CSV table of C-alpha atoms in Angstrom, one decimal:
chain,number,residue,atom,x,y,z
A,835,MET,CA,153.9,-140.1,11.5
A,836,GLY,CA,153.8,-136.7,9.6
A,837,LYS,CA,150.9,-135.5,7.5
A,838,THR,CA,150.6,-133.8,4.1
A,839,LEU,CA,149.0,-130.5,3.6
A,840,TYR,CA,146.1,-132.3,1.9
A,841,GLU,CA,145.4,-134.4,4.9
A,842,LYS,CA,145.6,-131.5,7.3
A,843,VAL,CA,143.3,-129.2,5.3
A,844,PHE,CA,140.9,-132.0,4.5
A,845,GLU,CA,140.6,-133.0,8.2
A,846,LYS,CA,140.3,-129.4,9.4
A,847,HIS,CA,137.4,-128.8,7.1
A,848,THR,CA,135.5,-132.0,7.7
A,849,VAL,CA,132.1,-131.3,9.2
A,850,LYS,CA,131.0,-134.9,9.4
A,851,ILE,CA,131.5,-138.3,7.8
A,852,LEU,CA,128.5,-139.5,5.8
A,853,ASP,CA,127.0,-143.0,5.7
A,854,SER,CA,128.5,-143.3,2.2
A,855,GLY,CA,132.0,-142.9,3.6
A,856,GLN,CA,132.4,-139.5,2.1
A,857,HIS,CA,133.4,-136.4,4.1
A,858,GLN,CA,131.1,-133.4,4.3
A,859,VAL,CA,133.6,-130.5,4.1
A,860,LEU,CA,133.3,-126.8,4.6
A,861,VAL,CA,134.1,-124.8,1.5
A,862,GLY,CA,136.1,-121.7,2.5
A,863,LEU,CA,135.8,-120.0,-0.9
A,864,HIS,CA,133.3,-120.6,-3.7
A,865,MET,CA,133.9,-118.9,-7.1
A,866,ILE,CA,131.0,-118.6,-9.5
A,867,HIS,CA,130.9,-117.8,-13.2
A,868,GLU,CA,128.1,-117.3,-15.8
A,869,VAL,CA,128.1,-120.7,-17.5
A,870,THR,CA,127.7,-123.3,-14.7
A,871,SER,CA,125.7,-121.1,-12.2
A,872,PRO,CA,122.3,-120.3,-13.9
A,873,GLN,CA,120.8,-123.8,-13.4
A,874,ALA,CA,122.2,-123.9,-9.8
A,875,PHE,CA,120.5,-120.6,-8.9
A,876,SER,CA,117.3,-121.8,-10.6
A,877,MET,CA,117.3,-124.9,-8.4
A,878,LEU,CA,117.7,-122.8,-5.3
A,879,LYS,CA,114.7,-120.7,-6.3
A,880,GLU,CA,112.6,-123.7,-7.0
A,881,LYS,CA,113.3,-125.1,-3.5
A,882,GLY,CA,112.8,-121.7,-1.8
A,883,LEU,CA,116.4,-121.8,-0.6
A,884,GLY,CA,118.9,-118.9,0.0
A,885,VAL,CA,122.7,-118.7,-0.1
A,886,LEU,CA,123.9,-119.8,3.4
A,887,MET,CA,127.1,-117.8,3.4
A,888,PRO,CA,127.1,-115.1,0.6
A,889,GLU,CA,130.3,-113.6,2.1
A,890,ARG,CA,132.2,-116.8,1.0
A,891,ASN,CA,130.8,-116.7,-2.6
A,892,PHE,CA,132.2,-114.4,-5.3
A,893,ALA,CA,131.2,-114.2,-9.0
A,894,THR,CA,132.5,-112.9,-12.3
A,895,SER,CA,131.9,-113.5,-16.0
A,896,ASP,CA,134.6,-114.9,-18.3
A,897,HIS,CA,133.7,-117.8,-20.7
A,898,ILE,CA,131.2,-116.0,-22.9
A,899,ILE,CA,132.6,-112.5,-22.7
A,900,PRO,CA,133.6,-111.0,-26.1
A,901,THR,CA,137.2,-109.7,-26.3
A,902,ASP,CA,136.7,-107.2,-29.1
A,903,ASP,CA,133.3,-105.5,-28.6
A,904,GLN,CA,131.8,-105.7,-25.1
A,905,SER,CA,128.9,-103.3,-25.7
A,906,ARG,CA,125.5,-104.5,-24.5
A,907,PRO,CA,123.6,-106.4,-25.5
A,908,PHE,CA,126.2,-108.9,-26.6
A,909,LYS,CA,125.8,-109.9,-30.3
A,910,ASP,CA,125.5,-113.5,-29.2
A,911,GLU,CA,122.0,-113.9,-27.8
A,912,LEU,CA,122.9,-116.9,-25.6
A,913,ALA,CA,125.9,-115.0,-24.2
A,914,GLU,CA,123.7,-112.0,-23.4
A,915,GLU,CA,121.1,-114.3,-21.8
A,916,MET,CA,123.8,-115.8,-19.5
A,917,GLN,CA,125.2,-112.4,-18.7
A,918,VAL,CA,121.7,-111.1,-17.7
A,919,ALA,CA,121.2,-114.2,-15.6
A,920,ILE,CA,124.3,-113.9,-13.5
A,921,GLU,CA,123.8,-110.2,-13.0
A,922,LYS,CA,120.3,-110.9,-11.7
A,923,ASN,CA,121.3,-113.9,-9.6
A,924,VAL,CA,124.1,-112.2,-7.7
A,925,SER,CA,121.8,-109.2,-7.0
A,926,ASP,CA,119.0,-111.5,-5.8
A,927,PHE,CA,121.3,-113.5,-3.5
A,928,GLY,CA,123.6,-110.7,-2.3
A,929,ILE,CA,126.8,-112.1,-3.8
A,930,LYS,CA,129.8,-109.9,-4.6
A,931,TYR,CA,130.2,-109.6,-8.4
A,932,PHE,CA,133.4,-108.6,-10.2
A,933,ASP,CA,131.8,-106.6,-13.0
A,934,LEU,CA,132.8,-105.4,-16.5
A,935,LYS,CA,131.2,-102.0,-15.7
A,936,GLN,CA,133.3,-101.6,-12.5
A,937,GLY,CA,136.5,-102.6,-14.2
A,938,ASN,CA,137.3,-105.7,-12.0
A,939,GLN,CA,136.1,-108.5,-14.3
A,940,GLY,CA,138.3,-111.3,-15.5
A,941,ILE,CA,138.8,-115.0,-15.7
A,942,VAL,CA,137.7,-116.5,-12.4
A,943,HIS,CA,141.1,-118.2,-11.7
A,944,VAL,CA,142.9,-114.9,-12.4
A,945,VAL,CA,140.6,-112.6,-10.5
A,946,ALA,CA,140.4,-114.5,-7.2
A,947,PRO,CA,144.2,-114.6,-6.6
A,948,GLU,CA,144.7,-111.0,-7.7
A,949,LYS,CA,142.0,-109.9,-5.2
A,950,GLY,CA,143.7,-111.8,-2.4
A,951,LEU,CA,140.7,-114.2,-2.0
A,952,THR,CA,142.8,-117.3,-2.7
A,953,GLN,CA,144.6,-118.2,0.5
A,954,PRO,CA,146.5,-121.2,2.0
A,955,GLY,CA,144.6,-123.8,3.9
A,956,MET,CA,141.3,-123.4,2.3
A,957,ILE,CA,138.9,-125.8,0.5
A,958,ILE,CA,138.1,-123.9,-2.8
A,959,CYS,CA,135.5,-124.9,-5.3
A,960,CYS,CA,134.2,-123.5,-8.6
A,961,GLY,CA,132.1,-124.9,-11.4
A,962,ASP,CA,135.1,-125.0,-13.6
A,963,SER,CA,137.7,-127.8,-14.1
A,964,HIS,CA,140.7,-125.6,-13.8
A,965,THR,CA,140.0,-124.6,-10.2
A,966,ALA,CA,143.1,-126.5,-9.4
A,967,THR,CA,144.9,-123.3,-10.2
A,968,HIS,CA,144.3,-122.0,-6.7
A,969,GLY,CA,146.3,-124.9,-5.2
A,970,ALA,CA,149.4,-122.9,-6.0
A,971,PHE,CA,148.7,-121.1,-2.7
A,972,GLY,CA,148.5,-124.2,-0.6
A,973,SER,CA,144.8,-124.7,-0.8
A,974,ILE,CA,142.8,-127.7,-1.9
A,975,ALA,CA,141.0,-126.4,-4.9
A,976,MET,CA,138.8,-128.4,-7.3
A,977,GLY,CA,136.2,-128.1,-10.0
A,978,ILE,CA,132.6,-129.1,-9.3
A,979,GLY,CA,129.4,-129.7,-11.4
A,980,THR,CA,126.3,-127.6,-11.5
A,981,SER,CA,124.4,-129.6,-8.9
A,982,GLN,CA,127.3,-129.3,-6.6
A,983,VAL,CA,127.4,-125.5,-7.2
A,984,ARG,CA,123.8,-125.5,-6.0
A,985,ASP,CA,124.7,-127.5,-2.9
A,986,VAL,CA,127.6,-125.2,-2.0
A,987,LEU,CA,125.4,-122.2,-2.4
A,988,ALA,CA,122.8,-123.7,-0.1
A,989,THR,CA,125.0,-125.3,2.5
A,990,GLN,CA,128.6,-124.0,2.0
A,991,THR,CA,129.6,-127.6,2.2
A,992,ILE,CA,130.2,-130.5,-0.3
A,993,PRO,CA,130.6,-134.2,0.1
A,994,LEU,CA,134.1,-135.4,-1.0
A,995,SER,CA,135.9,-138.7,-1.1
A,996,ARG,CA,139.4,-138.6,0.4
A,997,LEU,CA,142.2,-138.7,-2.2
A,998,LYS,CA,145.6,-140.3,-2.1
A,999,VAL,CA,148.6,-137.9,-2.4
A,1000,LYS,CA,151.3,-138.1,-5.0
A,1001,ARG,CA,154.4,-136.0,-4.5
A,1002,VAL,CA,155.6,-134.6,-7.8
A,1003,GLU,CA,159.1,-133.3,-7.4
A,1004,VAL,CA,161.2,-131.3,-9.9
A,1005,ASN,CA,164.7,-130.6,-8.7
A,1006,GLY,CA,167.8,-128.9,-10.2
A,1007,LYS,CA,167.6,-125.8,-12.5
A,1008,LEU,CA,165.6,-125.2,-15.6
A,1009,LYS,CA,167.4,-124.1,-18.7
A,1010,LYS,CA,167.2,-120.5,-19.5
A,1011,GLY,CA,164.0,-119.9,-21.5
A,1012,VAL,CA,162.2,-123.0,-20.2
A,1013,THR,CA,158.9,-121.9,-18.6
A,1014,ALA,CA,156.4,-123.1,-16.1
A,1015,LYS,CA,154.1,-124.1,-19.0
A,1016,ASP,CA,156.9,-126.3,-20.4
A,1017,VAL,CA,157.2,-127.9,-16.9
A,1018,ALA,CA,153.4,-128.6,-16.8
A,1019,LEU,CA,153.4,-130.2,-20.3
A,1020,TYR,CA,156.5,-132.2,-19.5
A,1021,LEU,CA,155.0,-133.6,-16.3
A,1022,ILE,CA,151.7,-134.6,-18.1
A,1023,MET,CA,153.8,-136.2,-20.9
A,1024,LYS,CA,155.7,-138.2,-18.3
A,1025,LEU,CA,152.8,-139.2,-16.0
A,1026,GLY,CA,150.1,-139.5,-18.7
A,1027,VAL,CA,146.6,-138.0,-18.7
A,1028,ASP,CA,145.5,-140.6,-16.2
A,1029,GLY,CA,148.6,-140.6,-14.0
A,1030,GLY,CA,146.8,-138.6,-11.3
A,1031,VAL,CA,143.5,-140.4,-11.2
A,1032,GLY,CA,142.5,-140.7,-7.5
A,1033,TYR,CA,145.2,-138.4,-6.4
A,1034,ALA,CA,146.0,-134.9,-5.3
A,1035,PHE,CA,149.4,-133.8,-6.7
A,1036,GLU,CA,151.8,-132.1,-4.2
A,1037,TYR,CA,154.2,-130.2,-6.4
A,1038,GLY,CA,157.6,-129.6,-4.8
A,1039,GLY,CA,161.4,-129.6,-5.2
A,1040,GLU,CA,163.9,-126.8,-6.0
A,1041,VAL,CA,162.1,-125.7,-9.2
A,1042,PHE,CA,158.8,-125.1,-7.5
A,1043,ASP,CA,160.6,-123.5,-4.5
A,1044,ASN,CA,162.1,-121.0,-6.9
A,1045,PHE,CA,158.9,-120.4,-9.0
A,1046,THR,CA,156.9,-117.2,-8.6
A,1047,MET,CA,153.3,-117.5,-7.6
A,1048,GLU,CA,152.2,-117.0,-11.2
A,1049,GLN,CA,154.5,-119.8,-12.4
A,1050,ARG,CA,153.1,-122.1,-9.7
A,1051,MET,CA,149.6,-121.2,-10.8
A,1052,THR,CA,150.4,-122.3,-14.3
A,1053,VAL,CA,151.4,-125.8,-13.3
A,1054,CYS,CA,148.6,-126.3,-10.7
A,1055,ASN,CA,146.1,-125.1,-13.4
A,1056,MET,CA,147.0,-128.1,-15.5
A,1057,ALA,CA,147.0,-130.7,-12.7
A,1058,ILE,CA,143.5,-131.7,-13.9
A,1059,GLU,CA,145.0,-132.5,-17.4
A,1060,GLY,CA,147.1,-135.1,-15.7
A,1061,GLY,CA,144.1,-136.7,-14.2
A,1062,ALA,CA,144.5,-135.4,-10.7
A,1063,ARG,CA,141.5,-134.0,-8.8
A,1064,CYS,CA,143.7,-131.1,-7.6
A,1065,GLY,CA,147.3,-130.0,-7.3
A,1066,TYR,CA,149.0,-127.8,-4.7
A,1067,VAL,CA,152.3,-126.3,-3.6
A,1068,ASN,CA,153.1,-125.8,0.1
A,1069,PRO,CA,152.9,-122.1,1.1
A,1070,ASP,CA,156.0,-120.2,1.8
A,1071,GLU,CA,157.3,-116.6,1.9
A,1072,THR,CA,156.7,-116.3,-1.8
A,1073,THR,CA,153.1,-117.1,-1.2
A,1074,TYR,CA,152.7,-114.6,1.7
A,1075,SER,CA,154.4,-111.8,-0.1
A,1076,TYR,CA,152.0,-112.2,-3.0
A,1077,ILE,CA,148.9,-112.2,-0.8
A,1078,LYS,CA,149.9,-109.3,1.6
A,1079,GLY,CA,148.2,-106.0,1.0
A,1080,ARG,CA,145.6,-107.3,-1.6
A,1081,GLU,CA,142.0,-106.3,-1.2
A,1082,TYR,CA,140.7,-109.4,0.6
A,1083,ALA,CA,144.0,-110.4,2.3
A,1084,PRO,CA,144.1,-110.5,6.1
A,1085,LYS,CA,144.6,-107.0,7.5
A,1086,GLU,CA,147.6,-106.0,9.5
A,1087,ASP,CA,146.0,-106.9,12.9
A,1088,LYS,CA,145.2,-110.4,11.6
A,1089,TRP,CA,148.2,-111.0,9.4
A,1090,ASP,CA,150.5,-112.8,12.0
A,1091,GLU,CA,147.6,-115.0,13.0
A,1092,ALA,CA,146.9,-115.9,9.4
A,1093,VAL,CA,150.6,-116.7,8.7
A,1094,LYS,CA,150.7,-118.9,11.8
A,1095,TYR,CA,147.8,-120.9,10.5
A,1096,TRP,CA,149.3,-121.1,7.0
A,1097,GLU,CA,152.6,-122.4,8.4
A,1098,SER,CA,150.8,-125.0,10.4
A,1099,ILE,CA,149.1,-126.7,7.4
A,1100,LYS,CA,152.3,-127.2,5.4
A,1101,SER,CA,153.3,-130.8,4.8
A,1102,ASP,CA,155.4,-132.2,7.6
A,1103,LEU,CA,159.0,-133.1,6.8
A,1104,ASP,CA,158.2,-136.7,7.6
A,1105,ALA,CA,154.9,-136.8,5.7
A,1106,VAL,CA,154.0,-140.1,4.1
A,1107,TYR,CA,152.9,-140.1,0.5
A,1108,ASP,CA,151.0,-142.7,-1.4
A,1109,ASP,CA,153.4,-142.2,-4.4
A,1110,LYS,CA,156.3,-140.1,-5.3
A,1111,VAL,CA,158.0,-139.2,-8.6
A,1112,VAL,CA,161.2,-137.1,-9.1
A,1113,TYR,CA,162.4,-135.3,-12.2
A,1114,ASP,CA,165.4,-133.3,-13.1
A,1115,GLY,CA,164.5,-129.8,-14.3
A,1116,ALA,CA,167.6,-129.8,-16.6
A,1117,ASP,CA,165.8,-132.5,-18.8
A,1118,ILE,CA,162.9,-130.2,-19.7
A,1119,ASP,CA,162.9,-128.4,-23.0
A,1120,SER,CA,160.5,-126.1,-24.8
A,1121,MET,CA,157.4,-128.3,-25.3
A,1122,VAL,CA,154.6,-128.7,-27.8
A,1123,THR,CA,151.6,-131.0,-28.0
A,1124,TRP,CA,151.1,-132.9,-31.2
A,1125,GLY,CA,147.8,-134.7,-30.5
A,1126,ILE,CA,144.3,-134.2,-29.0
A,1127,ASN,CA,145.1,-134.4,-25.3
A,1128,PRO,CA,147.9,-132.6,-23.4
A,1129,GLY,CA,149.8,-135.8,-22.7
A,1130,GLN,CA,150.4,-136.2,-26.4
A,1131,CYS,CA,153.4,-134.0,-26.2
A,1132,ILE,CA,157.1,-133.8,-27.2
A,1133,SER,CA,160.0,-131.3,-27.0
A,1134,VAL,CA,159.6,-128.8,-29.8
A,1135,LYS,CA,162.6,-130.3,-31.7
A,1136,GLY,CA,161.5,-133.8,-31.0
A,1137,THR,CA,159.5,-136.3,-33.1
A,1138,ILE,CA,156.1,-137.9,-32.6
A,1139,PRO,CA,156.7,-141.3,-31.0
A,1140,ASP,CA,155.9,-144.4,-33.0
A,1141,GLY,CA,153.4,-145.7,-30.5
A,1142,ALA,CA,154.8,-149.3,-30.7
A,1143,ASP,CA,154.6,-149.8,-27.0
A,1144,LEU,CA,150.9,-148.8,-26.8
A,1145,LYS,CA,148.0,-151.3,-26.7
A,1146,GLY,CA,144.3,-151.3,-26.5
A,1147,ALA,CA,142.5,-148.0,-25.8
A,1148,LYS,CA,145.8,-146.1,-25.7
A,1149,LYS,CA,146.8,-147.3,-29.1
A,1150,GLU,CA,143.4,-146.4,-30.5
A,1151,ALA,CA,143.7,-142.9,-29.0
A,1152,PHE,CA,147.2,-142.5,-30.5
A,1153,ASN,CA,146.0,-143.5,-34.0
A,1154,GLU,CA,142.9,-141.2,-33.6
A,1155,ALA,CA,145.2,-138.3,-32.8
A,1156,LEU,CA,147.4,-138.8,-35.8
A,1157,GLU,CA,144.5,-139.1,-38.1
A,1158,TYR,CA,142.7,-136.0,-36.7
A,1159,MET,CA,145.9,-133.9,-36.8
A,1160,SER,CA,147.0,-135.2,-40.2
A,1161,PHE,CA,150.4,-136.1,-38.7
A,1162,GLU,CA,152.5,-139.3,-38.9
A,1163,ALA,CA,154.5,-141.3,-36.3
A,1164,GLY,CA,158.1,-140.2,-36.4
A,1165,GLN,CA,157.3,-136.8,-37.8
A,1166,LYS,CA,158.7,-133.5,-36.5
A,1167,ILE,CA,156.2,-130.8,-35.5
A,1168,LEU,CA,158.9,-128.1,-35.8
A,1169,GLY,CA,158.1,-126.1,-39.0
A,1170,GLU,CA,154.5,-127.0,-39.3
A,1171,LYS,CA,152.5,-124.1,-40.7
A,1172,ILE,CA,150.2,-122.3,-38.3
A,1173,ASP,CA,147.2,-119.9,-38.9
A,1174,VAL,CA,146.5,-118.6,-35.4
A,1175,ALA,CA,148.5,-117.8,-32.4
A,1176,PHE,CA,146.8,-117.2,-29.0
A,1177,ILE,CA,148.3,-116.0,-25.8
A,1178,GLY,CA,145.9,-115.9,-22.8
A,1179,SER,CA,143.6,-118.1,-20.7
A,1180,CYS,CA,143.6,-119.0,-17.0
A,1181,THR,CA,146.9,-120.9,-17.7
A,1182,ASN,CA,148.9,-118.1,-19.2
A,1183,GLY,CA,146.9,-114.9,-19.2
A,1184,ARG,CA,148.6,-113.2,-16.3
A,1185,TYR,CA,150.8,-110.1,-16.3
A,1186,SER,CA,154.1,-112.0,-16.2
A,1187,ASP,CA,153.2,-114.1,-19.2
A,1188,PHE,CA,152.8,-111.0,-21.4
A,1189,GLU,CA,155.7,-109.3,-19.8
A,1190,GLU,CA,158.1,-112.1,-20.7
A,1191,VAL,CA,156.8,-112.3,-24.3
A,1192,ALA,CA,157.1,-108.5,-24.6
A,1193,ALA,CA,160.7,-108.6,-23.4
A,1194,TYR,CA,161.7,-111.0,-26.1
A,1195,LEU,CA,159.8,-109.1,-28.8
A,1196,LYS,CA,161.3,-105.8,-27.8
A,1197,LYS,CA,164.9,-107.1,-27.7
A,1198,SER,CA,164.5,-109.0,-31.0
A,1199,GLY,CA,162.4,-106.4,-32.9
A,1200,LEU,CA,160.7,-109.3,-34.7
A,1201,LYS,CA,157.2,-109.2,-36.1
A,1202,VAL,CA,154.3,-111.6,-36.5
A,1203,LYS,CA,154.4,-113.2,-39.9
A,1204,GLU,CA,151.9,-111.9,-42.4
A,1205,GLY,CA,148.8,-114.0,-42.6
A,1206,VAL,CA,149.0,-115.2,-39.0
A,1207,LYS,CA,146.2,-114.1,-36.7
A,1208,ALA,CA,147.8,-113.4,-33.4
A,1209,LEU,CA,145.8,-112.6,-30.3
A,1210,ALA,CA,147.0,-111.4,-26.9
A,1211,VAL,CA,144.2,-111.6,-24.4
A,1212,PRO,CA,144.7,-110.5,-20.8
A,1213,GLY,CA,143.2,-112.6,-18.1
A,1214,SER,CA,141.5,-109.7,-16.3
A,1215,GLN,CA,140.8,-106.1,-16.6
A,1216,ASP,CA,143.4,-105.4,-13.8
A,1217,VAL,CA,146.0,-107.3,-15.8
A,1218,ARG,CA,145.1,-105.4,-19.0
A,1219,GLU,CA,145.3,-102.0,-17.2
A,1220,LYS,CA,148.7,-102.9,-15.8
A,1221,LEU,CA,150.0,-103.9,-19.2
A,1222,ILE,CA,148.8,-100.6,-20.7
A,1223,GLU,CA,150.3,-98.7,-17.8
A,1224,ASN,CA,153.7,-100.2,-18.5
A,1225,GLY,CA,153.6,-100.0,-22.3
A,1226,ILE,CA,153.5,-103.7,-22.9
A,1227,ASP,CA,150.3,-103.4,-25.0
A,1228,LYS,CA,152.2,-101.2,-27.4
A,1229,ILE,CA,155.1,-103.7,-27.7
A,1230,LEU,CA,152.6,-106.5,-28.5
A,1231,THR,CA,150.6,-104.5,-31.0
A,1232,ASP,CA,153.8,-103.1,-32.7
A,1233,ALA,CA,154.9,-106.7,-33.2
A,1234,GLY,CA,151.6,-107.6,-34.9
A,1235,PHE,CA,149.5,-109.0,-32.0
A,1236,GLU,CA,145.9,-107.9,-31.5
A,1237,PHE,CA,145.7,-106.7,-27.9
A,1238,ARG,CA,142.2,-107.6,-26.8
A,1239,LEU,CA,139.8,-107.0,-23.9
A,1240,ALA,CA,139.9,-109.4,-20.9
A,1241,GLY,CA,138.2,-112.8,-21.1
A,1242,CYS,CA,138.7,-116.6,-21.7
A,1243,SER,CA,138.8,-115.9,-25.5
A,1244,MET,CA,140.2,-118.7,-27.7
A,1245,CYS,CA,140.8,-121.1,-24.9
A,1246,LEU,CA,137.4,-122.5,-25.6
A,1247,ALA,CA,134.5,-122.0,-28.1
A,1248,MET,CA,132.0,-120.1,-25.9
A,1249,ASN,CA,132.7,-116.6,-27.3
A,1250,PRO,CA,133.3,-115.2,-30.7
A,1251,ASP,CA,137.1,-116.0,-30.8
A,1252,LYS,CA,137.1,-119.3,-32.7
A,1253,LEU,CA,139.1,-121.3,-35.2
A,1254,LYS,CA,137.7,-121.8,-38.7
A,1255,GLY,CA,137.8,-125.1,-40.7
A,1256,ARG,CA,141.1,-126.9,-40.5
A,1257,GLN,CA,143.1,-123.9,-39.2
A,1258,MET,CA,146.1,-124.8,-37.0
A,1259,SER,CA,146.5,-122.9,-33.8
A,1260,VAL,CA,149.4,-122.5,-31.4
A,1261,SER,CA,147.9,-121.7,-28.0
A,1262,SER,CA,149.1,-121.0,-24.5
A,1263,SER,CA,145.8,-122.4,-23.1
A,1264,ASN,CA,145.4,-125.8,-21.4
A,1265,ARG,CA,143.4,-128.1,-23.7
A,1266,ASN,CA,143.9,-129.3,-27.3
A,1267,PHE,CA,140.8,-131.5,-27.5
A,1268,LYS,CA,138.9,-131.9,-30.7
A,1269,GLY,CA,136.7,-128.8,-31.3
A,1270,ARG,CA,138.0,-127.0,-28.2
A,1271,GLN,CA,138.8,-123.8,-30.0
A,1272,GLY,CA,135.5,-123.7,-31.9
A,1273,SER,CA,135.9,-125.6,-35.1
A,1274,SER,CA,135.1,-129.3,-35.3
A,1275,THR,CA,138.0,-129.8,-37.6
A,1276,GLY,CA,140.4,-127.2,-36.2
A,1277,ARG,CA,143.7,-128.2,-34.7
A,1278,THR,CA,145.4,-126.9,-31.5
A,1279,LEU,CA,149.0,-127.2,-30.5
A,1280,LEU,CA,149.7,-126.2,-26.8
A,1281,MET,CA,152.9,-124.2,-26.1
A,1282,SER,CA,154.3,-121.7,-23.7
A,1283,PRO,CA,153.6,-118.0,-24.3
A,1284,ILE,CA,157.1,-117.5,-25.7
A,1285,GLY,CA,156.7,-120.6,-27.8
A,1286,VAL,CA,153.5,-119.1,-29.2
A,1287,ALA,CA,155.2,-115.8,-29.9
A,1288,ALA,CA,158.1,-117.5,-31.7
A,1289,SER,CA,155.7,-119.5,-33.8
A,1290,ALA,CA,153.6,-116.5,-34.7
A,1291,ILE,CA,156.8,-114.8,-35.9
A,1292,LYS,CA,157.9,-117.8,-38.1
A,1293,GLY,CA,154.3,-118.6,-39.2
A,1294,ALA,CA,155.1,-122.2,-38.2
A,1295,VAL,CA,155.9,-124.1,-35.1
A,1296,ALA,CA,159.1,-122.7,-33.8
A,1297,ASP,CA,161.6,-123.2,-31.0
A,1298,PRO,CA,161.8,-120.0,-29.0
A,1299,PHE,CA,165.4,-120.8,-28.1
A,1300,ASP,CA,166.3,-120.3,-31.8
A,1301,VAL,CA,164.0,-117.5,-32.7
A,1302,PHE,CA,164.9,-115.3,-29.7
A,1303,ASN,CA,168.6,-116.5,-29.4
A,1304,ILE,CA,168.0,-117.6,-25.8
């Protein structure tokens, strides 16, 4: 009987089975950021412990970093306090830090892949729920809490319960203009926000086979929004080509050995899955959320469902979303006025996201509608420099976007980029929860980067197929 990648990697990294039934597993890569690490380091110091394997731990700052003025000290006193803490902690414990001053800072889930740290067959952890992003490389990657960050720092291991594996397959061809973000939202709409509870998602099929690494990262990033603990794609030549030559990639004399291992951990052709779902890529349109979780989603030209088939807690959540968003069942979202448009985050803040938007803007010559605040925020300093080098920053700014410094920005309300009052935002980020973008009454609609750009141009929720004549 064949095995899945999840089973192989989990077994290879199991150090021992605990009395609780959990597996103590070795963490191959631990990424650290400024928000969930200060308490973990404090706990180490209180117990007189060191970091067992500093060479497997890497840090950056992203959540609290301003994207307009990064001069020190930061204007936000708490942000400055967190920044000082991580700088001191990485220095005290000998951990590599990707620093603003050195030009290699960025969102943790953007920096690790671009440096070649993220590799197939690893267990990867970070004190951030969207660590699932790294599963795009064929790793088992998951977010952990602060006390677990402490444990990984001290032991380079973590106790985990074994998950079931659900194969999520998308076959056929996507329509021109349908993006990886649309695929991610479609899958969550179909499976529900609890459809992955207790599972690891294995994404596969023709659509994923043909995706670039950055497209795969977008979908894996949002596995957690579908309730899965992690999501992954089996590694292939696309994976290896992306990794090769990067700073922390295996060197030439170790490359063949690394690829041999990566090939060995791929799911077997006769692997047995606990569940399997199959979708046709041709059924996926440009998507938009209408509610307060990513599963409350429709095609951009669709209508909000009537909720007649919902009961209990799901019906309550449905009604809560309508009330909060000031929408009605059966209503179209297309044409709803927006105030803010945001392109960025660990979901869609990579080079290819901005490159695609810029191509449509340049070809169309269209501009952001007056009165709309439009932000383009690169996911890392490296991404930003590449955008400038290729003139994409100028295309964005000429179209009316503010081209910002690297950071998490308006994905969440831990930095100065926030909604005000009842503003409506279209965002390429991953969550539309109440208050997520900084206002307790602000509203967030999730879309693809080109969906965000199209809506910024119209000043209202728009279909990129129509705006850009795709």
